[in-house]
Short mmCIF file of C-alpha atoms in Angstrom, two decimals:
data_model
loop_
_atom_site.label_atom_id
_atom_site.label_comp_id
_atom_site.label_asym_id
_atom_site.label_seq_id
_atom_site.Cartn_x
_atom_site.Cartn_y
_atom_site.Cartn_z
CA UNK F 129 -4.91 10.32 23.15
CA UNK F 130 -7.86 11.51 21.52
CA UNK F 131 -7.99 14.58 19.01
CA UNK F 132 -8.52 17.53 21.54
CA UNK F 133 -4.30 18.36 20.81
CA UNK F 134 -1.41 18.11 23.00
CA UNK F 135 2.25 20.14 22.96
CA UNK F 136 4.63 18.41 21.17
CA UNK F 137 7.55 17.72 22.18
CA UNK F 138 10.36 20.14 21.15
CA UNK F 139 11.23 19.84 17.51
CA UNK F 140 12.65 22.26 14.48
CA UNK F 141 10.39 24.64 13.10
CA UNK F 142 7.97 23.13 10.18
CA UNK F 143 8.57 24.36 6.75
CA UNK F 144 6.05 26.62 5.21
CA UNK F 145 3.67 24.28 3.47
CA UNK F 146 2.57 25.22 -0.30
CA UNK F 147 0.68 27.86 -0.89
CA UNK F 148 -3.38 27.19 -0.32
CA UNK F 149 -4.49 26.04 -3.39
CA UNK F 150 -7.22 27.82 -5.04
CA UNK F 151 -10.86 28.42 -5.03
CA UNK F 152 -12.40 24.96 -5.59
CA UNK F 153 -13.96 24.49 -8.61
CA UNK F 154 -17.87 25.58 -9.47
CA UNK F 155 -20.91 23.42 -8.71
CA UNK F 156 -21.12 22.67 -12.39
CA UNK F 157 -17.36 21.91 -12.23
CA UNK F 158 -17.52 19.41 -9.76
CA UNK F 159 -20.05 17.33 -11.46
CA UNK F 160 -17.89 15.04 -13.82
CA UNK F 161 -19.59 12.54 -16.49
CA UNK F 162 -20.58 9.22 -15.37
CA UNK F 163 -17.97 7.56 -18.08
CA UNK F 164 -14.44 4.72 -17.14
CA UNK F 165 -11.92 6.91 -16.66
CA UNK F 166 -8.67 4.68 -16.91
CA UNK F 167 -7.23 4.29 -13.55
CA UNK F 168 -3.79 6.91 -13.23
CA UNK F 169 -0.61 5.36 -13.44
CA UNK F 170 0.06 6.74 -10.40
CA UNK F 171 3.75 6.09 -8.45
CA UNK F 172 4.72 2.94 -8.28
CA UNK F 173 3.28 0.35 -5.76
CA UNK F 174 4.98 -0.27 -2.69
CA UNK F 175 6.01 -3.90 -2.03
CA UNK F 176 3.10 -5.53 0.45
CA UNK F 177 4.60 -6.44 3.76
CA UNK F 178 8.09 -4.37 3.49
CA UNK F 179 9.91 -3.65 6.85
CA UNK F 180 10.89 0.41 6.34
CA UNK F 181 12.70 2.59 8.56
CA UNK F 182 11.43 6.03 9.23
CA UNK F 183 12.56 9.35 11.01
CA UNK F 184 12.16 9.78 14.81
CA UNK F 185 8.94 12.93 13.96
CA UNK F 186 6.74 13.93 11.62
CA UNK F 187 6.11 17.02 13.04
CA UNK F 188 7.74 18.80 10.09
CA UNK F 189 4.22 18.05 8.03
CA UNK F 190 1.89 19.42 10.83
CA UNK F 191 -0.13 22.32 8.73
CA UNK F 192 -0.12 24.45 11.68
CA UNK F 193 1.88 24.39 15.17
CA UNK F 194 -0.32 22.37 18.05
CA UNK F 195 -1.69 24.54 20.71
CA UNK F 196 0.60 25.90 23.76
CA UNK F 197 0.36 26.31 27.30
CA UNK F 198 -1.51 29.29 26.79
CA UNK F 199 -4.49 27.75 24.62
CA UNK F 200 -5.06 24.88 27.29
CA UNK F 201 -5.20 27.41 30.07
CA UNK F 202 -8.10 28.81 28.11
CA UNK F 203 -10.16 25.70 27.06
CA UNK F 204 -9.75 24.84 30.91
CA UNK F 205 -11.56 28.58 31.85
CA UNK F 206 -13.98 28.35 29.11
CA UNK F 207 -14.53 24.48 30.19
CA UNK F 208 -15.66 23.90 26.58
CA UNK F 209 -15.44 20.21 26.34
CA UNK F 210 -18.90 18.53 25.67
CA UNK F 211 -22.24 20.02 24.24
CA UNK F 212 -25.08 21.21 27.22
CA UNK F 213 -28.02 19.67 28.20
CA UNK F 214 -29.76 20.88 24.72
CA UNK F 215 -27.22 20.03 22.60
CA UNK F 216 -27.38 16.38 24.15
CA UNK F 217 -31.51 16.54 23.73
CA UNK F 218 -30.49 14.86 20.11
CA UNK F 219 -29.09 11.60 20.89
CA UNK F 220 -32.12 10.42 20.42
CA UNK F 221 -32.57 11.58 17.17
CA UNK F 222 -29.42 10.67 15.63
CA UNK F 223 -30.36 8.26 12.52
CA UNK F 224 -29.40 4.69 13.09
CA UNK F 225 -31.10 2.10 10.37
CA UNK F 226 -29.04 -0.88 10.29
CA UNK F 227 -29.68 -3.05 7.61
CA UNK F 228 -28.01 -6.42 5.45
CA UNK F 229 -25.28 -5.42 3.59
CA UNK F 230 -26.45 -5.31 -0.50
CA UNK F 231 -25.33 -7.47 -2.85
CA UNK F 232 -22.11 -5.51 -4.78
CA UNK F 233 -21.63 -6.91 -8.49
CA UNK F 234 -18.45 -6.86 -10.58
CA UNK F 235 -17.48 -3.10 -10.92
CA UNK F 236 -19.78 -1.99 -8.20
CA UNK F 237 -18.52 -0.38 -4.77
CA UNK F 238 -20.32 -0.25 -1.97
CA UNK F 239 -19.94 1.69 1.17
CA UNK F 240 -21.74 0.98 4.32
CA UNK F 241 -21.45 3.84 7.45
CA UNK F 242 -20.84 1.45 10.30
CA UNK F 243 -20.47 4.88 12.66
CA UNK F 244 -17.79 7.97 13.34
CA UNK F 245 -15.25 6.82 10.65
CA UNK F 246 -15.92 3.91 10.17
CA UNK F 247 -16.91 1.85 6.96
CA UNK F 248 -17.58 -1.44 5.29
CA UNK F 249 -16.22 -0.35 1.56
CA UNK F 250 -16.38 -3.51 -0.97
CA UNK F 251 -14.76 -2.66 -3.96
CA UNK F 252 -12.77 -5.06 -6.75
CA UNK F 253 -13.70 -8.47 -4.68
CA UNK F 254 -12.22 -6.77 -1.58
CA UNK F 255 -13.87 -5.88 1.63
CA UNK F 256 -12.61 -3.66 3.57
CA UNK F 257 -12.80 -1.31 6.81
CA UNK F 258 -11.71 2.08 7.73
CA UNK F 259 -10.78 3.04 10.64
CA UNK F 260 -12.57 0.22 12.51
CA UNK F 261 -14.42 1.31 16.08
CA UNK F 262 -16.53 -1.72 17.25
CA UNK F 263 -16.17 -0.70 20.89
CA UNK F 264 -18.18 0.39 22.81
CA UNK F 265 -16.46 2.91 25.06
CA UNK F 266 -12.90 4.90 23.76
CA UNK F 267 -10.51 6.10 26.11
CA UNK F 268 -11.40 9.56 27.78
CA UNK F 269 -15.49 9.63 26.15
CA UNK F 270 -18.90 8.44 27.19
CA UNK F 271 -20.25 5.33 25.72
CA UNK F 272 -21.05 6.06 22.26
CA UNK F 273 -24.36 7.47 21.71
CA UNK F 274 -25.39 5.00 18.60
CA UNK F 275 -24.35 1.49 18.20
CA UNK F 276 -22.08 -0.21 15.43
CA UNK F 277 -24.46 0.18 12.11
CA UNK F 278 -23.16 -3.43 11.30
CA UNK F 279 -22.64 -6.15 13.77
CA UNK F 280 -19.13 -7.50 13.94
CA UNK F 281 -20.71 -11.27 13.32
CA UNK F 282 -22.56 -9.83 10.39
CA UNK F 283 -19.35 -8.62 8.76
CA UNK F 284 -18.56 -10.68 5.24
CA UNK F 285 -14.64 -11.57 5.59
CA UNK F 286 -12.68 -8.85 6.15
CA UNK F 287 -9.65 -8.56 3.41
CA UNK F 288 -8.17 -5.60 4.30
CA UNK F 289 -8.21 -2.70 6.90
CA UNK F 290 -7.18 1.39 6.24
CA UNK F 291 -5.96 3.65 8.94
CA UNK F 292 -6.03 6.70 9.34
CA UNK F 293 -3.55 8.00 12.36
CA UNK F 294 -3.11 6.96 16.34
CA UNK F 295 -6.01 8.58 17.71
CA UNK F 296 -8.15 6.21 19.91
CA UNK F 297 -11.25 6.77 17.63
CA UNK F 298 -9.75 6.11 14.96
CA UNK F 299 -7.05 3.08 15.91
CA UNK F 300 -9.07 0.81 18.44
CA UNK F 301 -6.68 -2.24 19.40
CA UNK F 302 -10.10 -3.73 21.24
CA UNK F 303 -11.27 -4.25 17.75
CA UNK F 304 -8.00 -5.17 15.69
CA UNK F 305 -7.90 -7.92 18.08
CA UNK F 306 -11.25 -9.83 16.51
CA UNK F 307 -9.40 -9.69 13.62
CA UNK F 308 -7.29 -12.88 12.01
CA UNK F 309 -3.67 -11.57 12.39
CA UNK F 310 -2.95 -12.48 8.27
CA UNK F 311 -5.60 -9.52 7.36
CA UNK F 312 -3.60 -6.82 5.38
CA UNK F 313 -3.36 -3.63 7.03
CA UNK F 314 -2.12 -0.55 5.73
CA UNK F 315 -1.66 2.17 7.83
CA UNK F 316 0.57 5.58 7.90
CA UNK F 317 4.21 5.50 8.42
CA UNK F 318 5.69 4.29 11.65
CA UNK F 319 2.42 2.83 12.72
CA UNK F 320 3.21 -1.07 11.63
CA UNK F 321 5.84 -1.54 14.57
CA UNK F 322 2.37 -0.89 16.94
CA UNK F 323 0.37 -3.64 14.62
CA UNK F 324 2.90 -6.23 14.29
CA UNK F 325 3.73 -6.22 18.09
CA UNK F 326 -0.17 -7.12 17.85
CA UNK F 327 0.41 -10.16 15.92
CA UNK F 328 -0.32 -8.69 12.66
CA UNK F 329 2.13 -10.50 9.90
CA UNK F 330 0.72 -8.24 6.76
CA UNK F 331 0.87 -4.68 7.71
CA UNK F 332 2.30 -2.20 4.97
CA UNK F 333 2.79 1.34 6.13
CA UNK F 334 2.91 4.07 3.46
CA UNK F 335 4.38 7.83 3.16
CA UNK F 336 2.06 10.43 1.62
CA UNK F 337 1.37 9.96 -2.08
CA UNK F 338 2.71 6.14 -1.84
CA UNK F 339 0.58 3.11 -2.36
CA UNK F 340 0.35 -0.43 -2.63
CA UNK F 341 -2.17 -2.68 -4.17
CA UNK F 342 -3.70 -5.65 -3.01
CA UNK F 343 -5.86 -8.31 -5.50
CA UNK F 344 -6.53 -5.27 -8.29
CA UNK F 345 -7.19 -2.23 -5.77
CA UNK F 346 -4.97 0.17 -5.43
CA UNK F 347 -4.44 1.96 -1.60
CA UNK F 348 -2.72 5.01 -1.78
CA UNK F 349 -1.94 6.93 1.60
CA UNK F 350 -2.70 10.85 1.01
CA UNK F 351 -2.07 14.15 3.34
CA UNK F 352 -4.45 15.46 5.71
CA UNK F 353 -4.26 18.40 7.84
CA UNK F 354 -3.99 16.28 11.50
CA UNK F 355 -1.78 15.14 13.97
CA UNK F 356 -0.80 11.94 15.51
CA UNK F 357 -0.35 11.03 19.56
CA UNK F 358 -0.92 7.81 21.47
CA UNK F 359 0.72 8.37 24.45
CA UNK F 360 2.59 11.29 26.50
CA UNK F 361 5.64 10.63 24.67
CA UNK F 362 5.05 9.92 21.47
CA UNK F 363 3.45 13.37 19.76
CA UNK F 364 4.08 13.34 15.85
CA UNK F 365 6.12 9.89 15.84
CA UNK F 366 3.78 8.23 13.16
CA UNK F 367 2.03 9.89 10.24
CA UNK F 368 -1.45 10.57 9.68
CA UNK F 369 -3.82 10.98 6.43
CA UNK F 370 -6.65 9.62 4.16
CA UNK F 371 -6.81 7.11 2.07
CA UNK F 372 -8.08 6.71 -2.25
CA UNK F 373 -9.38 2.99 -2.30
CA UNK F 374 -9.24 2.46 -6.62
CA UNK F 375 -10.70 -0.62 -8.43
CA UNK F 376 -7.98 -0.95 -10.72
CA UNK F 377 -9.51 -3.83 -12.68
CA UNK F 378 -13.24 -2.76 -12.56
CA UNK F 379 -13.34 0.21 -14.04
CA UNK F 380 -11.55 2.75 -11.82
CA UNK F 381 -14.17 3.65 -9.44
CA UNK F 382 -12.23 5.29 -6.61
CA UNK F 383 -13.63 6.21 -2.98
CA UNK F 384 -11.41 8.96 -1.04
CA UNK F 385 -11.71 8.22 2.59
CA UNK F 386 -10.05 11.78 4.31
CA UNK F 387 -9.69 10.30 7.65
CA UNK F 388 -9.46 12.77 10.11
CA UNK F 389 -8.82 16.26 9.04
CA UNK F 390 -8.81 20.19 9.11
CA UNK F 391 -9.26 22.27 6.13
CA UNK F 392 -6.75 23.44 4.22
CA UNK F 393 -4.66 23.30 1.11
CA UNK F 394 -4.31 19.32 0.70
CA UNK F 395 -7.79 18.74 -1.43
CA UNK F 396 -7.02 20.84 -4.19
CA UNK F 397 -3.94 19.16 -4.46
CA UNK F 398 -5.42 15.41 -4.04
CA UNK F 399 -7.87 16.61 -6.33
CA UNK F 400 -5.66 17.99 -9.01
CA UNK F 401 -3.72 14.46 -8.70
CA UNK F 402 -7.45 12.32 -8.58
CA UNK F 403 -9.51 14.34 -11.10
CA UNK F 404 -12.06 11.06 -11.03
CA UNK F 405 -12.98 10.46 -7.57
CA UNK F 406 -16.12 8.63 -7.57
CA UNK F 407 -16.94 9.27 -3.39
CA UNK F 408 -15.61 11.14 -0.86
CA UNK F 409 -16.36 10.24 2.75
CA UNK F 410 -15.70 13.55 4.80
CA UNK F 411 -15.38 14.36 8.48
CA UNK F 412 -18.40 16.89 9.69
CA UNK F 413 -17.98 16.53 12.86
CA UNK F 414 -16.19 17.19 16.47
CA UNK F 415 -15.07 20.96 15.30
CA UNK F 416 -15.93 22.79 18.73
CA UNK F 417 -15.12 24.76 19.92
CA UNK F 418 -14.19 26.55 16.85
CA UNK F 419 -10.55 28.59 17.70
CA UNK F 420 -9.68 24.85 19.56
CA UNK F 421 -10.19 22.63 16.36
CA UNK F 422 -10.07 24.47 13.42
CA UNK F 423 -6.86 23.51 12.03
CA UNK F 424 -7.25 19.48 12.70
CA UNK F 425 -11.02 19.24 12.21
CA UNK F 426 -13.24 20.36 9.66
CA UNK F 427 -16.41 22.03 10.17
CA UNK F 428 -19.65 21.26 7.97
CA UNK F 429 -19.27 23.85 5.59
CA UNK F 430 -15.75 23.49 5.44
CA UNK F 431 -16.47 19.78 4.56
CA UNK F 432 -18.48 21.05 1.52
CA UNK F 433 -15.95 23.21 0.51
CA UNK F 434 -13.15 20.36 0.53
CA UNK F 435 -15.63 18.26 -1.59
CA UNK F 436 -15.41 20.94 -3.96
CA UNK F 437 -11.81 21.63 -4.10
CA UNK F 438 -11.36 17.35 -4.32
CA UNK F 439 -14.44 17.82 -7.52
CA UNK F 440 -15.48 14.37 -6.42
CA UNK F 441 -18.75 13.26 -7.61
CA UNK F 442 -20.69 12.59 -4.05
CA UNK F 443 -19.78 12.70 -0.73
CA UNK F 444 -20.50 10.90 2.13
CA UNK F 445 -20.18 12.68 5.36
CA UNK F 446 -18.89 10.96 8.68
CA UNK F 447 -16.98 11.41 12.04
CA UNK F 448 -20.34 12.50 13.99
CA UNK F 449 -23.31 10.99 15.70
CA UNK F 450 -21.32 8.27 17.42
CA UNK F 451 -19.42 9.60 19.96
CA UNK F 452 -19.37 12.83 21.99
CA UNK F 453 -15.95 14.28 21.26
CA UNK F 454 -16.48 18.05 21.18
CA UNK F 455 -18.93 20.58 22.43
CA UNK F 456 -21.47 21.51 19.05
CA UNK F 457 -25.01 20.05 19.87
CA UNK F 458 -25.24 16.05 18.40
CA UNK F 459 -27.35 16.90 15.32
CA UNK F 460 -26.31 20.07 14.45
CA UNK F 461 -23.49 18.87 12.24
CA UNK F 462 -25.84 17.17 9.64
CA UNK F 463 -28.02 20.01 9.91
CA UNK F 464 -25.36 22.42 9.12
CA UNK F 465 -24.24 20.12 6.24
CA UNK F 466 -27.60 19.90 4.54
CA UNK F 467 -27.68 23.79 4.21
CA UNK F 468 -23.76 24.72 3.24
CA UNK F 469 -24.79 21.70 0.55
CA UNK F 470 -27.98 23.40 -0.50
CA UNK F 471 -26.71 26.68 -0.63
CA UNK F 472 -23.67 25.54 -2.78
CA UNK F 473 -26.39 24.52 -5.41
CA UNK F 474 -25.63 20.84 -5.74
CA UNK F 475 -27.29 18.15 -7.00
CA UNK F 476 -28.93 16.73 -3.35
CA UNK F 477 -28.85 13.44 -4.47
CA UNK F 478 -25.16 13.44 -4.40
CA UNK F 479 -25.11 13.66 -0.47
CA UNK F 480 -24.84 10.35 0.77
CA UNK F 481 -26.01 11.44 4.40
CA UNK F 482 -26.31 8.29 5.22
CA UNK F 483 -27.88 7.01 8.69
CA UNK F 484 -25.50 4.43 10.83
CA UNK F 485 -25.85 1.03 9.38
CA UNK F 486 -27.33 2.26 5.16
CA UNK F 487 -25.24 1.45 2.44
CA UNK F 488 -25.38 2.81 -0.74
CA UNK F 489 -23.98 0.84 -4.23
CA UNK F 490 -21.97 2.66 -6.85
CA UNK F 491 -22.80 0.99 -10.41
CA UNK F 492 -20.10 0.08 -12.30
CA UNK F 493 -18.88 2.27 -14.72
CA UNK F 494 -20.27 3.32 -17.93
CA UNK F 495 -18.17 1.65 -20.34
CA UNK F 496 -17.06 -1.55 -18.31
CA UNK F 497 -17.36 -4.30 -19.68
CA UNK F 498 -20.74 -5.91 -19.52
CA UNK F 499 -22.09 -3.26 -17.71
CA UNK F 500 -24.48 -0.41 -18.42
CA UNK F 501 -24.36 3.26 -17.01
CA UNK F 502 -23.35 4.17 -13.96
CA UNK F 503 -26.34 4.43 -11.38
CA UNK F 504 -26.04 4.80 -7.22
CA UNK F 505 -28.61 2.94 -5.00
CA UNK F 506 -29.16 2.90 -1.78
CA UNK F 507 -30.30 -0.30 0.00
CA UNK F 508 -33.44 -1.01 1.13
#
């Protein structure tokens, strides 16, 4: 299944969550130093590989309950599933620049937006995807509106692959299948049954706040306010949430990838845990209509909002512009973006709004080794 969500099957009432955290930090706040900031000890890595048993649901961590009988009577009235004619008049203005992927030096990272949530991040030696989408068609959507920024033959090696949750825009076996079956995956608890049934022989699945590390980066596996379904039986049977990607030996840099998510409580607390996230890529996208999504998918201003309450340094948004998933208009989340950014006063260079296919390069850190002060560039 895709993200529009389904009734799960019947389970015990979820626990109150904690309380929301509070108002994100100021503009001025969010703007750390560009100085190393030693890597947290963090818990204790997982071991790579391990074979783990899990509960039967995870619906005890949904945020909110998943919509009824009653709320899918009403999307069917309304019939509020894609944008109109008008809002389709953007496709073809969605930005799409693919380009070669830059050169990334020792305690550089650099991200490239491949489309939706999908990334080429190379950090610590590593390259690595999130969320990987080559296809071109998902299950239940038209054919994406803008290509793959990067073409799967013009991928370096891929070391290691993130994922989110279930979702078919988010786990595509199409393209897990061009991969060797030794690449590491880590992925959300109760998903690495699915990938080793694939083939895959080095999948490590995580619990919130756990991690793992492979060749000096750290992957820890974070909360998100989502959901997770494949199949009509099968609602809330693996876990979903984001990812922090940390450079352990360079320097610390750290890139938050949120995955798919509402917006709610979990960023001030990832935050409070992270306080040096270098990058934050951040859904925008697929949030109409509004009373349908709210609690599983962020709007833009919502997205600014979490960047604040996370008091990461730059953000990167995502999850829009490749495929048609919701009914807002195609460009109106990065307009919408651009203005809740703006009108939170900060710095517009720290909005990586990135077409499909740029990169941009984080510098190493100031205070690494051989390296001078931090700097961001984006390819040519």
């Amino acid at each position: 299944m895709r993200d529009h969500p389904q009734p799960p099957p019947p389970t015990a009432p979820a626990p109150p969550g904690p309380p929301p955290a509070p108002a994100g930090p100021s503009p001025s706040d969010a703007r750390r130093p560009e100085t190393a900031v030693p890597p947290a000890a963090g818990p204790r890595p997982r071991p790579l590989g391990e074979v783990r048993s899990w509960p039967r649901s995870f619906g005890d961590r949904l945020t909110t309950p998943l919509p009824g009988v009653r709320a899918f009577a009403r999307l069917a009235r309304e019939g509020a599933f894609r944008p109109g004619p008008d809002g389709l008049r953007g496709i073809p203005d969605l930005p799409y620049r693919p380009a070669p992927l830059p050169a990334v030096g020792p305690g550089e990272v650099g991200v490239t937006w491949a489309g939706h949530a999908s990334w080429v991040v190379r950090t610590g030696g590593l390259t690595v995807l999130t969320d990987p989408v080559w296809s071109r068609r998902i299950l239940g959507t038209p054919a994406r509106m803008t290509p793959p920024g990067v073409r799967w033959e013009e991928l370096p090696p891929v070391d290691a692959v993130v994922i989110s949750h279930n979702h078919y825009d988010h786990l595509d076996a199409p393209t897990l299948r061009r991969l060797p079956r030794d690449t590491a995956l880590f992925v959300p608890a109760g998903l690495a049954r699915w990938c080793r049934r694939r083939g895959f022989r080095r999948v490590t699945e995580l619990d919130w706040w756990e991690c793992a590390e492979l060749g000096g980066v750290r992957f820890e596996f974070v909360p998100a306010h989502h959901w997770s379904k494949r199949s009509l039986l099968d609602t809330c049977r693996t876990l979903w949430g984001g990812w922090l990607l940390t450079d352990r030996a360079g320097g610390g840099r750290t890139v938050y990838f949120a995955g798919d998510t509402g917006y709610g409580h979990w960023f001030g607390e990832i935050g409070a845990r992270h306080p040096a996230i270098d990058l934050a890529l951040l859904p925008i996208g697929a949030y109409a209509p509004r009373w349908w999504l709210r609690d599983v998918h962020a709007d833009p201003e919502e997205a600014v909002r979490a960047f604040l309450d996370l008091g990461a340094r730059r953000m990167a948004p995502m999850h829009w512009g490749a495929f048609v998933l919701s009914a807002e208009p195609v460009m109106e989340p990065l307009h919408r973006v651009r203005a809740a950014w703006a009108r939170a006063g900060l710095p517009r260079e720290d909005l990586w709004d990135l077409p499909v296919g740029a990169s941009r390069t984080l510098g190493a850190a100031a205070g690494t080794a051989g390296r001078g002060p931090s700097a961001a560039r984006e390819a040519p």
